Coordinates of C-alpha atoms and ligand atoms in Angstrom, one line a residue:
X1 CA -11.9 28.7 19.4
X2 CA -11.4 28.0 16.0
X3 CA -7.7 28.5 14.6
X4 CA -6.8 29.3 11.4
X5 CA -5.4 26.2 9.2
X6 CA -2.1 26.6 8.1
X7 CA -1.3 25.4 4.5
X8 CA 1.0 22.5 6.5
X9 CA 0.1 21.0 9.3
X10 CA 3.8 19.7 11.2
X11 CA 3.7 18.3 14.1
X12 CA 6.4 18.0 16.4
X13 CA 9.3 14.9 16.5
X14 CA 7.9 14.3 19.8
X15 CA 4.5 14.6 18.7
X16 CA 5.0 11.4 16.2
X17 CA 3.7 8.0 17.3
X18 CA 5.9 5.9 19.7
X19 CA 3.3 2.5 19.0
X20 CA 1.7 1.3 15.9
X21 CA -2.6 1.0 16.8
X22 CA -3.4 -2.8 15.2
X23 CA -6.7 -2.4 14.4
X24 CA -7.7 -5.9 14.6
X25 CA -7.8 -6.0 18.5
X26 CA -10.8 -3.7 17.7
X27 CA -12.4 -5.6 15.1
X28 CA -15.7 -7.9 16.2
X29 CA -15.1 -10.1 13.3
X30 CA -11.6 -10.8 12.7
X31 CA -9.6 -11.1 9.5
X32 CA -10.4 -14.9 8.4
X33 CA -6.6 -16.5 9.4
X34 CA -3.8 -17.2 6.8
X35 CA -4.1 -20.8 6.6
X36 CA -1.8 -23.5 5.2
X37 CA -2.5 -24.5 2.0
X38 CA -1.3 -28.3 2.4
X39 CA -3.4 -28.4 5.9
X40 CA -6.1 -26.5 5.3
X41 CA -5.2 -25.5 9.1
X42 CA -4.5 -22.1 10.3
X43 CA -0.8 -21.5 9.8
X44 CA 1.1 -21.6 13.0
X45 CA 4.1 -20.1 13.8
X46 CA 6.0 -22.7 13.2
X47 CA 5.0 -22.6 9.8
X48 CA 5.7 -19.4 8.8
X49 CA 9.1 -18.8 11.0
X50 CA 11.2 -20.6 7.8
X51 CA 9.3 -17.6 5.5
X52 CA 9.2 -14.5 7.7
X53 CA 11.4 -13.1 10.5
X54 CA 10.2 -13.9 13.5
X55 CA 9.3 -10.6 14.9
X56 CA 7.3 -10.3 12.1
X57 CA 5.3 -13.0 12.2
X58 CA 4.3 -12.5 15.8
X59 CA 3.0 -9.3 14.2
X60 CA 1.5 -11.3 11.6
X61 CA -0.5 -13.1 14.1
X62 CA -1.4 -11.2 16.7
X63 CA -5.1 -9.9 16.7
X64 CA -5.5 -9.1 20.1
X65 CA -2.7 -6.4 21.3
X66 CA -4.2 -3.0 20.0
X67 CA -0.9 -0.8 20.5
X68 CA 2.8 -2.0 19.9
X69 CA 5.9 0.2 20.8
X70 CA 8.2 1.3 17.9
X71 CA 11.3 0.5 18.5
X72 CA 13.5 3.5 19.4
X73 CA 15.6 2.5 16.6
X74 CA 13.2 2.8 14.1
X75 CA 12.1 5.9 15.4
X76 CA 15.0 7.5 14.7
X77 CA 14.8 6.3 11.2
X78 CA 11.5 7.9 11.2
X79 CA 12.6 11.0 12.2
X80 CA 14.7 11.8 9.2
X81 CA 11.9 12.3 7.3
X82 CA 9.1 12.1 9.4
X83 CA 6.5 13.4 10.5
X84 CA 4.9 13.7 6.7
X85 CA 2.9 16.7 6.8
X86 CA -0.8 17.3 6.2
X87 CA -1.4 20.3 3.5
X88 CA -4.6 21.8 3.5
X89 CA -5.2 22.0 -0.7
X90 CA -6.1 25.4 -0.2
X91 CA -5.0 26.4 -4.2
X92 CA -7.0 22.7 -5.6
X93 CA -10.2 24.1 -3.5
X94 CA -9.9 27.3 -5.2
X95 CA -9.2 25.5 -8.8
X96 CA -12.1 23.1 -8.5
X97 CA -14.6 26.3 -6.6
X98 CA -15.9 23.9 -3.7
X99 CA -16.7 24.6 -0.4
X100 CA -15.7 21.3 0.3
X101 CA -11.8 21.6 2.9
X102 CA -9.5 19.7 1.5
X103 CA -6.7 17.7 3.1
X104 CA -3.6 15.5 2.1
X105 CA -1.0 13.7 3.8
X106 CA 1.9 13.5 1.6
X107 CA 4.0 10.4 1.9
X108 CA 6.2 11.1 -0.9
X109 CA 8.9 13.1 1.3
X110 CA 11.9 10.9 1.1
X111 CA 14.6 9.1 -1.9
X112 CA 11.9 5.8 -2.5
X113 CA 8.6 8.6 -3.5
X114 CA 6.9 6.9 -1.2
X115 CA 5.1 5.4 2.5
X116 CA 6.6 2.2 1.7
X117 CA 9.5 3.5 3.6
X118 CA 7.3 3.3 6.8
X119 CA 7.4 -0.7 6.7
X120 CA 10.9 -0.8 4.8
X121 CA 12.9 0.3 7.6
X122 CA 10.7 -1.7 10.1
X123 CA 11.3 -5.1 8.6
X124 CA 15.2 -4.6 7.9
X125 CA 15.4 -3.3 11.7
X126 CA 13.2 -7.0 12.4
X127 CA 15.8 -8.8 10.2
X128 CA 18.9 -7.4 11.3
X129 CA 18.2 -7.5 15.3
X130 CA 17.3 -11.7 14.1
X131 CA 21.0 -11.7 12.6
X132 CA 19.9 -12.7 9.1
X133 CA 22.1 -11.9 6.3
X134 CA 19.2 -10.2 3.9
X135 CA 16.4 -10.3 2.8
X136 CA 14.5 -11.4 -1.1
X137 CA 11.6 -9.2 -1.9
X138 CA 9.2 -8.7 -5.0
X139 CA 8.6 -5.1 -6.4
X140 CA 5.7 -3.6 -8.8
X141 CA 6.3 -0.5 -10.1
X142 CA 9.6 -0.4 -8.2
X143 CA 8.9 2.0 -4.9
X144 CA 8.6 -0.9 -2.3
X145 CA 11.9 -2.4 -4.0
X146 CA 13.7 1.1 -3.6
X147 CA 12.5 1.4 0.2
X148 CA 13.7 -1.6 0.8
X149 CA 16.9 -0.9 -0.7
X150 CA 17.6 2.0 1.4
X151 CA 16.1 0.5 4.5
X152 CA 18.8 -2.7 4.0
X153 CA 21.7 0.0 3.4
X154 CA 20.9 1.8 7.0
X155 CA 21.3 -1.5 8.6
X156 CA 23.8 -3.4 6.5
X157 CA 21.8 -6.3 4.9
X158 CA 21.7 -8.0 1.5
X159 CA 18.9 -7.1 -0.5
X160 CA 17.5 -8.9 -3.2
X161 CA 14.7 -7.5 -5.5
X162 CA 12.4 -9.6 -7.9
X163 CA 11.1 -6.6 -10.1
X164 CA 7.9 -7.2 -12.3
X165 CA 9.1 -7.0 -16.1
X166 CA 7.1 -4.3 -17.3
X167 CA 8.3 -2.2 -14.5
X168 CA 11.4 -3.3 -15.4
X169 CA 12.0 -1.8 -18.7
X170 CA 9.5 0.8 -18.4
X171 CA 11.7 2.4 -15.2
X172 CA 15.3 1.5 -15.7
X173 CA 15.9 4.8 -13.3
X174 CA 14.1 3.2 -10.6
X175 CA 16.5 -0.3 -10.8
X176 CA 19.3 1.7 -10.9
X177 CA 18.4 3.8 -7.5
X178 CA 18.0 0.6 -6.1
X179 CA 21.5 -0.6 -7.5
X180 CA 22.8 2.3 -6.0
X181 CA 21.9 1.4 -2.2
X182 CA 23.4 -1.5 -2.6
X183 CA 20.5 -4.1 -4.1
X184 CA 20.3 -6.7 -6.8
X185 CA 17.3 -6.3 -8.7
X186 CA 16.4 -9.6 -11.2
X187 CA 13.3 -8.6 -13.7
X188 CA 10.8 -11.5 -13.0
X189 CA 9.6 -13.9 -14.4
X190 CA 13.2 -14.6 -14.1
X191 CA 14.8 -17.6 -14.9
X192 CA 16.8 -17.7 -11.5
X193 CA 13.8 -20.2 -9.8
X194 CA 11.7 -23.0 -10.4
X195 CA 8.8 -21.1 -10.5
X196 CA 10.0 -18.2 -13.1
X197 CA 11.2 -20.8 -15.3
X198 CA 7.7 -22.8 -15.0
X199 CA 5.6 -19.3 -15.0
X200 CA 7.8 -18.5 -18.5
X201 CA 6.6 -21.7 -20.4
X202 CA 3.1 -21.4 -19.6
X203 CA 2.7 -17.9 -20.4
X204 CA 5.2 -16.6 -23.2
X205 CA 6.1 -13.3 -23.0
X206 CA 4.5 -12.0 -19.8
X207 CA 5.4 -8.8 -18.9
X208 CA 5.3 -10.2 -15.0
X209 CA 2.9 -9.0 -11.8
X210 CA 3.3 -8.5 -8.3
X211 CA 2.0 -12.5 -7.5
X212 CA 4.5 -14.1 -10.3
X213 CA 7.8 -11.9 -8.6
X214 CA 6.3 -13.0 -5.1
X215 CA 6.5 -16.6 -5.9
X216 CA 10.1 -16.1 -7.2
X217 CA 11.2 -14.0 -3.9
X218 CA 9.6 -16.4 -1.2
X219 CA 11.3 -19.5 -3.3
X220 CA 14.8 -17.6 -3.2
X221 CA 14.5 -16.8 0.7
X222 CA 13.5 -20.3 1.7
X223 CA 16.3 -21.9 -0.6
X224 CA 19.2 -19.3 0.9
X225 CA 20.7 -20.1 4.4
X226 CA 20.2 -16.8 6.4
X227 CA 17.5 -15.2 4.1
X228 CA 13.8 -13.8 5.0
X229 CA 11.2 -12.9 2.4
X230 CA 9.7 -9.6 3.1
X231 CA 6.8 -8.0 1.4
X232 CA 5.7 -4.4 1.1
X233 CA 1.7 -4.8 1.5
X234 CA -1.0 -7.1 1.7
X235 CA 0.3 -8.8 5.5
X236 CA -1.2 -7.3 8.3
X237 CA 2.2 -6.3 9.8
X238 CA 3.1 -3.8 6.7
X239 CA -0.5 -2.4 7.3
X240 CA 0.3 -2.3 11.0
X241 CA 3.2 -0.3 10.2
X242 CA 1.6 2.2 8.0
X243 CA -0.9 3.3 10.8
X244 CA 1.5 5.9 11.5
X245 CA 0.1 7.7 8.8
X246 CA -3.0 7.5 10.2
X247 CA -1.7 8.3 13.8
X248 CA 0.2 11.2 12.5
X249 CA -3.1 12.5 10.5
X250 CA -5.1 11.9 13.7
X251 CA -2.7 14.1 15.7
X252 CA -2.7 16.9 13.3
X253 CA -6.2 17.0 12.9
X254 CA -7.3 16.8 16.8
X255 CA -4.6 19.6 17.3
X256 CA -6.9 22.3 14.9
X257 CA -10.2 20.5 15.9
X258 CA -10.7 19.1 11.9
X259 CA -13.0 16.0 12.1
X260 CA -13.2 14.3 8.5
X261 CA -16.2 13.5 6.7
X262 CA -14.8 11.5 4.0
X263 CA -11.2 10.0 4.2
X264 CA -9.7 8.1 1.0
X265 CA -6.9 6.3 -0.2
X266 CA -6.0 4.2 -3.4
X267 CA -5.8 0.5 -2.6
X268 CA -3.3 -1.7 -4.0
X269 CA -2.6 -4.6 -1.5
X270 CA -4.2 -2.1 1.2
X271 CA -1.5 -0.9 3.3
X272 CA -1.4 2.5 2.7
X273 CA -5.3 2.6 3.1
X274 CA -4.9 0.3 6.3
X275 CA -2.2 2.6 7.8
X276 CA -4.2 6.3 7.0
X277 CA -7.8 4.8 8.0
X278 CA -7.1 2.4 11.0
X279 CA -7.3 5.3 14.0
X280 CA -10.2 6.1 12.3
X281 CA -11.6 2.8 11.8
X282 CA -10.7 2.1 15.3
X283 CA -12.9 5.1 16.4
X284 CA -15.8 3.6 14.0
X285 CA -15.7 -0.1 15.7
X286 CA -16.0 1.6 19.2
X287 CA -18.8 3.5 18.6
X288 CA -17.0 7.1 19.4
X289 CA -17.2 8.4 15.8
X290 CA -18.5 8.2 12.1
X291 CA -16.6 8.8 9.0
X292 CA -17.1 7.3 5.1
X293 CA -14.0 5.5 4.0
X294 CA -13.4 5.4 0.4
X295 CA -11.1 2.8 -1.1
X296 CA -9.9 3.6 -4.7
X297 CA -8.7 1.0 -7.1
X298 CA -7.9 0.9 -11.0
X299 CA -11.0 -0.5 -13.1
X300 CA -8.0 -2.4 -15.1
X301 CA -7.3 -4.5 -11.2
X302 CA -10.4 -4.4 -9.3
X303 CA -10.5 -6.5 -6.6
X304 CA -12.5 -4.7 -3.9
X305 CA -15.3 -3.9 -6.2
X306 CA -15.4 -7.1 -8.6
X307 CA -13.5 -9.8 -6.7
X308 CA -14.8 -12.3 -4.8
X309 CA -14.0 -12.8 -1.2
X310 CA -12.8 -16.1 -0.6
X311 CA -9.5 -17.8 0.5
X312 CA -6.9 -17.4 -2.2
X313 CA -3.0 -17.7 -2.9
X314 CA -1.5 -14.4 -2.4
X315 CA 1.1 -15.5 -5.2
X316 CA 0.7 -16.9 -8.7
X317 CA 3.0 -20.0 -8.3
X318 CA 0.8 -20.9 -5.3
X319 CA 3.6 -21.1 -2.9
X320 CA 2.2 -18.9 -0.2
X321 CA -0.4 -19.6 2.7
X322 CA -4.0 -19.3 1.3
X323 CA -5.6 -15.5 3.1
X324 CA -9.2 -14.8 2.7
X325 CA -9.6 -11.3 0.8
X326 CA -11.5 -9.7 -2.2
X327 CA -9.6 -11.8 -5.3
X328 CA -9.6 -11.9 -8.7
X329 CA -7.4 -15.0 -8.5
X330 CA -3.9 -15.6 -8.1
X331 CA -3.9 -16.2 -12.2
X332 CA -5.4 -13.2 -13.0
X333 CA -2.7 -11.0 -15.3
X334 CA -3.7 -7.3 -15.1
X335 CA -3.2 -5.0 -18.1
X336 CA 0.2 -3.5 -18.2
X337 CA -1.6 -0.4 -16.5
X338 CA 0.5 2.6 -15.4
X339 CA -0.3 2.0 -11.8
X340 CA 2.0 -0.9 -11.5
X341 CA 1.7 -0.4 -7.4
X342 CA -2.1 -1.1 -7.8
X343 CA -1.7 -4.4 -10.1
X344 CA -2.3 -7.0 -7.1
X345 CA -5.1 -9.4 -7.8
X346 CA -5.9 -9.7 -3.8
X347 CA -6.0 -7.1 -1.5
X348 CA -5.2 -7.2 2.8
X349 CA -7.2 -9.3 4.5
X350 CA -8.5 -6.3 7.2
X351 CA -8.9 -4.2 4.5
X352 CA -11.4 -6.7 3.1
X353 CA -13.1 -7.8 6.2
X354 CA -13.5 -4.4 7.2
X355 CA -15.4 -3.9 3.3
X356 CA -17.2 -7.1 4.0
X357 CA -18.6 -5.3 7.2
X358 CA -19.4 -2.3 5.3
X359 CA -17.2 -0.1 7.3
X360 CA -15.4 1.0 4.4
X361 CA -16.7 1.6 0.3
X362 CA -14.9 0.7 -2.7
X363 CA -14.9 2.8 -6.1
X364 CA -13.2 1.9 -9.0
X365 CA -12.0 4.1 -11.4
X366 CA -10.3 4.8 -15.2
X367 CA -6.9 5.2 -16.0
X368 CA -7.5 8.2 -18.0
X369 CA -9.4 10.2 -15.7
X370 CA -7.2 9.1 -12.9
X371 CA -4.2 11.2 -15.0
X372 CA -6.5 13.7 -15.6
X373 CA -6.9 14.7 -11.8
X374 CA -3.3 14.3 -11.0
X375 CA -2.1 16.1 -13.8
X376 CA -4.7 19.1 -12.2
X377 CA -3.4 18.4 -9.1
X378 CA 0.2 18.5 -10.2
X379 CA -0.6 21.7 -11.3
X380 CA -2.8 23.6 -8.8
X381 CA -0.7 21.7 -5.8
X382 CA 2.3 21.5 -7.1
X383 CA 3.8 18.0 -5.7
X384 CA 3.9 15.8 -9.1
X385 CA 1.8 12.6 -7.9
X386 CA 2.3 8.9 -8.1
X387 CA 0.1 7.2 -10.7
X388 CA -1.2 5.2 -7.7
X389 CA -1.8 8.3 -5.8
X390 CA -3.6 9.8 -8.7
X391 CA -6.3 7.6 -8.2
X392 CA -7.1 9.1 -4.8
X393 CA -6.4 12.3 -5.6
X394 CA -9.7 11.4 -8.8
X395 CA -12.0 10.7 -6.2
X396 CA -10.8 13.2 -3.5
X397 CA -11.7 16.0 -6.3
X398 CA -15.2 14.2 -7.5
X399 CA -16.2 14.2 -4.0
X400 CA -15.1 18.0 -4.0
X401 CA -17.4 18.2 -6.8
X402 CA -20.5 16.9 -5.4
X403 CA -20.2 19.6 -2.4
X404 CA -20.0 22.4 -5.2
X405 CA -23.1 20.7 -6.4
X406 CA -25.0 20.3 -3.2
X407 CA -23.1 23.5 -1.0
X408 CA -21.8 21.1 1.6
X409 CA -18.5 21.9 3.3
X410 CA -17.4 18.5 4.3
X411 CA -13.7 17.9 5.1
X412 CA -11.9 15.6 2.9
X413 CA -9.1 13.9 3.4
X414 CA -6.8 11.7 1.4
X415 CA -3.7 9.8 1.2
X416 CA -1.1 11.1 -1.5
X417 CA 0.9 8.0 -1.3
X418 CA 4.3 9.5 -3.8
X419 CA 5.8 11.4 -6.2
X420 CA 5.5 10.2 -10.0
X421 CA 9.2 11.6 -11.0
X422 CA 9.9 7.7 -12.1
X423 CA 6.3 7.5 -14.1
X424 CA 6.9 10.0 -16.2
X425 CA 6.7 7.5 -18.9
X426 CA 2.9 6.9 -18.3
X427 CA 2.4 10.8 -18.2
X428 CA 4.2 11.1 -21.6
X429 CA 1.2 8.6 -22.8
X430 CA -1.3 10.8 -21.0
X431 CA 0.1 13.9 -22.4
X432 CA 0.4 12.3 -26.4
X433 CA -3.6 11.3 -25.6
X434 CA -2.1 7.8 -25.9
X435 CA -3.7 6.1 -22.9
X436 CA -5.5 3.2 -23.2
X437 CA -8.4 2.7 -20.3
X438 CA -8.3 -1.0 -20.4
X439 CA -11.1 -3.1 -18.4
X440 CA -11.0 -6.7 -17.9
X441 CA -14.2 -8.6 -19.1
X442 CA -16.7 -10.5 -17.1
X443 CA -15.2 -13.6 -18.7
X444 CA -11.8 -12.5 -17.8
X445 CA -12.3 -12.2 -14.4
X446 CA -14.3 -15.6 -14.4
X447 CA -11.5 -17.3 -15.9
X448 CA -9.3 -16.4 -13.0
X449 CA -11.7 -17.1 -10.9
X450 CA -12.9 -20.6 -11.7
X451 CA -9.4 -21.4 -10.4
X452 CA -9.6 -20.1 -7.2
X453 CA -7.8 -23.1 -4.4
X454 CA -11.0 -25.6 -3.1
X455 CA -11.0 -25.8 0.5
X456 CA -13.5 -28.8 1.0
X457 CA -11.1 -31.0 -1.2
Ligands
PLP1 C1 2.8 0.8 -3.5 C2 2.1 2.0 -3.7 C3 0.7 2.1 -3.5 C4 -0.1 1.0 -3.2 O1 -0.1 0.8 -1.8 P1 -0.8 -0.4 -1.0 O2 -0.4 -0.1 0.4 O3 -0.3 -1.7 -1.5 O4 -2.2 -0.3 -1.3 C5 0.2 3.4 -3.6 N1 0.9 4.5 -3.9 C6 2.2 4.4 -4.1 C7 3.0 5.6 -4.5 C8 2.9 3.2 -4.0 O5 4.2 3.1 -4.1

C-alpha cells in the first residue's frame, strides 16, 4: 500500500538515531591512515592525544566498530532541534515540470544555519566530560565557528575561533553571533601565531582559507594548557557524526517505502556528504542495494574531480598529520568564491576512498549557475539556501531536468546543508549580475601540486 507523501516527513524524537553507523567497518578498502608527517608511520594514539580530545581520537581511529551509542547527553541536545525534516519539493517539481520526486533534508533548522551543529555539540560534550578548559577551532565562511560557539555555551567551555579573512569582513554578522555565545573570533592569518605571522610575509595580503586558519588553531591548542583543537569536517569523527543525517533520511524514507535513485550533497571537506550518504553507502558495500551518489563541488576548489589522490597536509602551515584524499595541495589558495564552506583544498579521506572505488561520482560546477538554482529554489521552496547548499540544490534540479527529458520518475534526493541569511552579500553580486565564475588553471593547480609532502624521502 502506497501512502500519500506528505510535504514533511517528521519523524518522531524516539524515532531519531541513538548510534552514529561508521561506515568504514563496512568498507573493503579502508581509508589510507592519517600518518605522521615526521615518521612517515601511522599516527598512533599517542600522537594525536596532545591535538584532539581523546574520545575523539578513538573515533578518529577506529575502523572496525560499525555502530556507536550517542550519548544521552547529546541526544538531548539533538532533540531541540532535531529530527531535521525531509520535504518532498513538491512546488520545485511543479516549477521545473519533471516527473522526477524530489526530496531534501534540510539541515538549516537551528541559530548556526547549518548541520555543523550535529558535530559541534558532539565534540564540546567530548571536551567537557575530558575536563578541558576549551577548545581553538578554524572557521570558513563562519557556520562551523557559530556551531561551535553555541555548542561551547551549552556546556560552559572557552571557545576560540580562527575565522578566514575574507569571511571575516565579508560577514561581520556572523563574528558577532559568535561573540554573542560567548566566543573569541581572531580573522586569520592572524598575527597571534608563528605560523600567521610566517603565512603573512610569504603571501601579502591574503584574504586567508580554511588550511592557513587550521594551522593557526592546532598551534594555539597545543601551546594552551587545557586546550583541544577541534575541526568541523574533513576527520572521520565529524563525518561519523553527521550520519545522523543520513540515519534520519533513511528512517523517513523506509517509513513511506521511498527508495532513492540518486542522492546528492555539496562537498566541502565531506562531512555533510559522509553523514547523508553513509546508511546508503553502507547498504552499497553489502550488496543489499544500489543508488548513484553525486558529490558537488565549486569548479573555483575542485578537489574530487581535479585533485590528485595522494597523502597531503590537511593544513597550509604543514602542521597536521599527512591523510591520503583527493588534493589540490595544502598551498593551493582558492578564489575568494562565495562558498567559503566549500574552499578546502582536500576533502575526507572516506569520502575519497569511497570515489577512488567508484562508489560515489563527483561533478563540479559554476558559481553563477550554482546561484541561479538556489535563487529558483529560494523562490519555488521557500527556505533561502546556503551558497554551499546551492550547489546541491544545481545538480539536484539538472538531474530533474534530464527525467523531463527522458520521462523517468526517479527519486532524488539531496542534502540542503543551511540557510544563506549571512551570504546575502554574495546574492547581492548575483542579483547586480556581478559574479565572477572564477576557474583555476591547469598550471594553477600544478603549482600546488608539485609541492605535495614526498613520502619516499
Ligand atoms: C560547512 C558547510 C558545508 C560544507 O560541508 P562539508 O561537510 O565540509 O562538506 C556545506 N554547507 C553548509 C551550509 C556549510 O556550512
Amino acid at each position: 500500500m502506497t501512502r500519500e507523501i506528505p510535504y514533511k516527513i517528521y519523524l518522531e524524537e524516539n524515532e531519531m538515531p541513538k548510534q552514529w553507523y561508521n561506515v568504514r567497518a563496512d568498507m573493503k578498502n579502508k581509508p589510507a591512515p592519517i600518518l605522521n608527517p615526521g615518521t612517515g608511520q601511522p599516527v598512533s594514539l599517542e600522537d594525536i592525544m596532545p591535538v584532539f580530545c581523546e574520545e575523539l581520537a578513538k573515533q578518529e581511529l577506529d575502523e572496525t566498530t560499525p555502530y556507536i551509542d550517542i550519548p544521552e547527553e547529546i541526544r538531548d541536545f539533538y532533540k531541540m532541534y532535531r529530527p531535521s525534516p525531509l520535504v518532498r519539493a513538491y512546488c520545485l517539481e511543479k516549477a521545473l515540470d519533471t516527473p522526477a520526486k524530489i526530496y531534501y533534508k534540510f539541515e538549516g533548522n537551528n541559530t548556526s544555519g547549518s548541520h555543523k551543529l550535529n558535530s559541534a555539540i558532539a565534540q564540546a560534550y567530548y571536551a567537557k566530560k575530558q575536563g578541558l578548559k576549551g577548545v581553538t577551532t578554524e572557521t570558513g565562511a563562519g557556520q562551523w565557528g557559530t556551531a561551535l560557539s553555541m555548542a561551547c555555551a551549552y556546556f560552559d567551555l572557552d571557545c576560540q575561533v580562527y575565522m578566514v579573512k575574507c569571511s571575516y569582513e565579508q560577514k561581520p554578522f556572523r563574528r558577532e553571533v559568535m561573540r554573542t555565545y560567548g566566543a573569541a573570533v581572531t580573522p586569520s592569518p592572524s598575527m597571534n601565531t608563528n605560523i600567521g605571522k610566517k603565512i603573512n610575509a610569504d603571501f601579502p595580503g591574503t584574504t586567508g582559507s580554511l588550511g592557513c586558519a587550521i594551522s593557526e588553531a592546532v598551534e594555539a591548542a597545543v601551546s594552551q594548557e587545557g586546550y583541544r583543537y577541534v575541526l568541523g569536517s574533513v576527520l572521520s569523527q565529524v563525518l561519523l557524526h553527521q550520519t545522523v543525517i543520513g540515519l534520519e533520511t533513511k528512517t523517513a524514507m523506509d517509513k513511506y517505502g521511498i527508495k532513492p535513485d540518486i542522492i546528492i550533497g555539496c562537498a566541502g571537506g565531506g562531512s555533510n556528504l559522509g553523514g547523508l550518504i553513509s546508511p546508503f553507502v553502507g547498504e552499497k558495500l553489502r550488496g543489499e542495494a544500489d543508488y548513484r551518489i553525486i558529490a558537488v563541488e565549486p569548479a573555483s576548489c575542485p578537489s574530487l574531480t581535479r585533485g590528485k589522490y595522494a597523502y597531503d597536509f590537511c593544513d597550509t602551515g604543514r602542521v597536521t598529520p599527512l591523510a591520503k584524499m583527493y588534493t589540490l595541495g595544502s598551498n593551493f589558495m582558492p578564489s575568494a568564491s562565495h562558498a567559503g564552506g566549500l574552499r578546502y583544498h582536500g576533502m575526507s579521506s572516506i569520502v575519497s576512498q569511497l570515489y577512488a572505488d567508484g562508489l560515489i561520482e563527483a561533478t563540479s560546477v559554476e558559481q553563477t549557475a550554482v546561484f541561479e538554482a538556489g535563487t529558483m529554489f529560494a523562490r519555488t521552496e521557500g527556505i533561502l539556501p546556503a551558497p554551499e547548499s546551492n550547489h546541491a540544490v544545481r545538480v539536484a534540479i539538472d538531474e530533474a531536468l534530464k527525467c523531463k527529458e527522458t520521462g523517468e520518475e526517479k527519486t532524488i534526493v539531496f542534502g540542503l546543508t543551511g540557510t544563506g541569511y549571512f551570504d546575502m552579500v554574495a546574492y547581492q553580486k548575483y542579483n547586480d549580475g556581478e559574479m565572477v565564475d572564477y576557474i583555476p588553471s591547469d598550471e594553477d593547480i600544478a603549482k600546488s601540486l608539485a609541492e605535495l609532502p614526498n613520502l619516499e624521502s
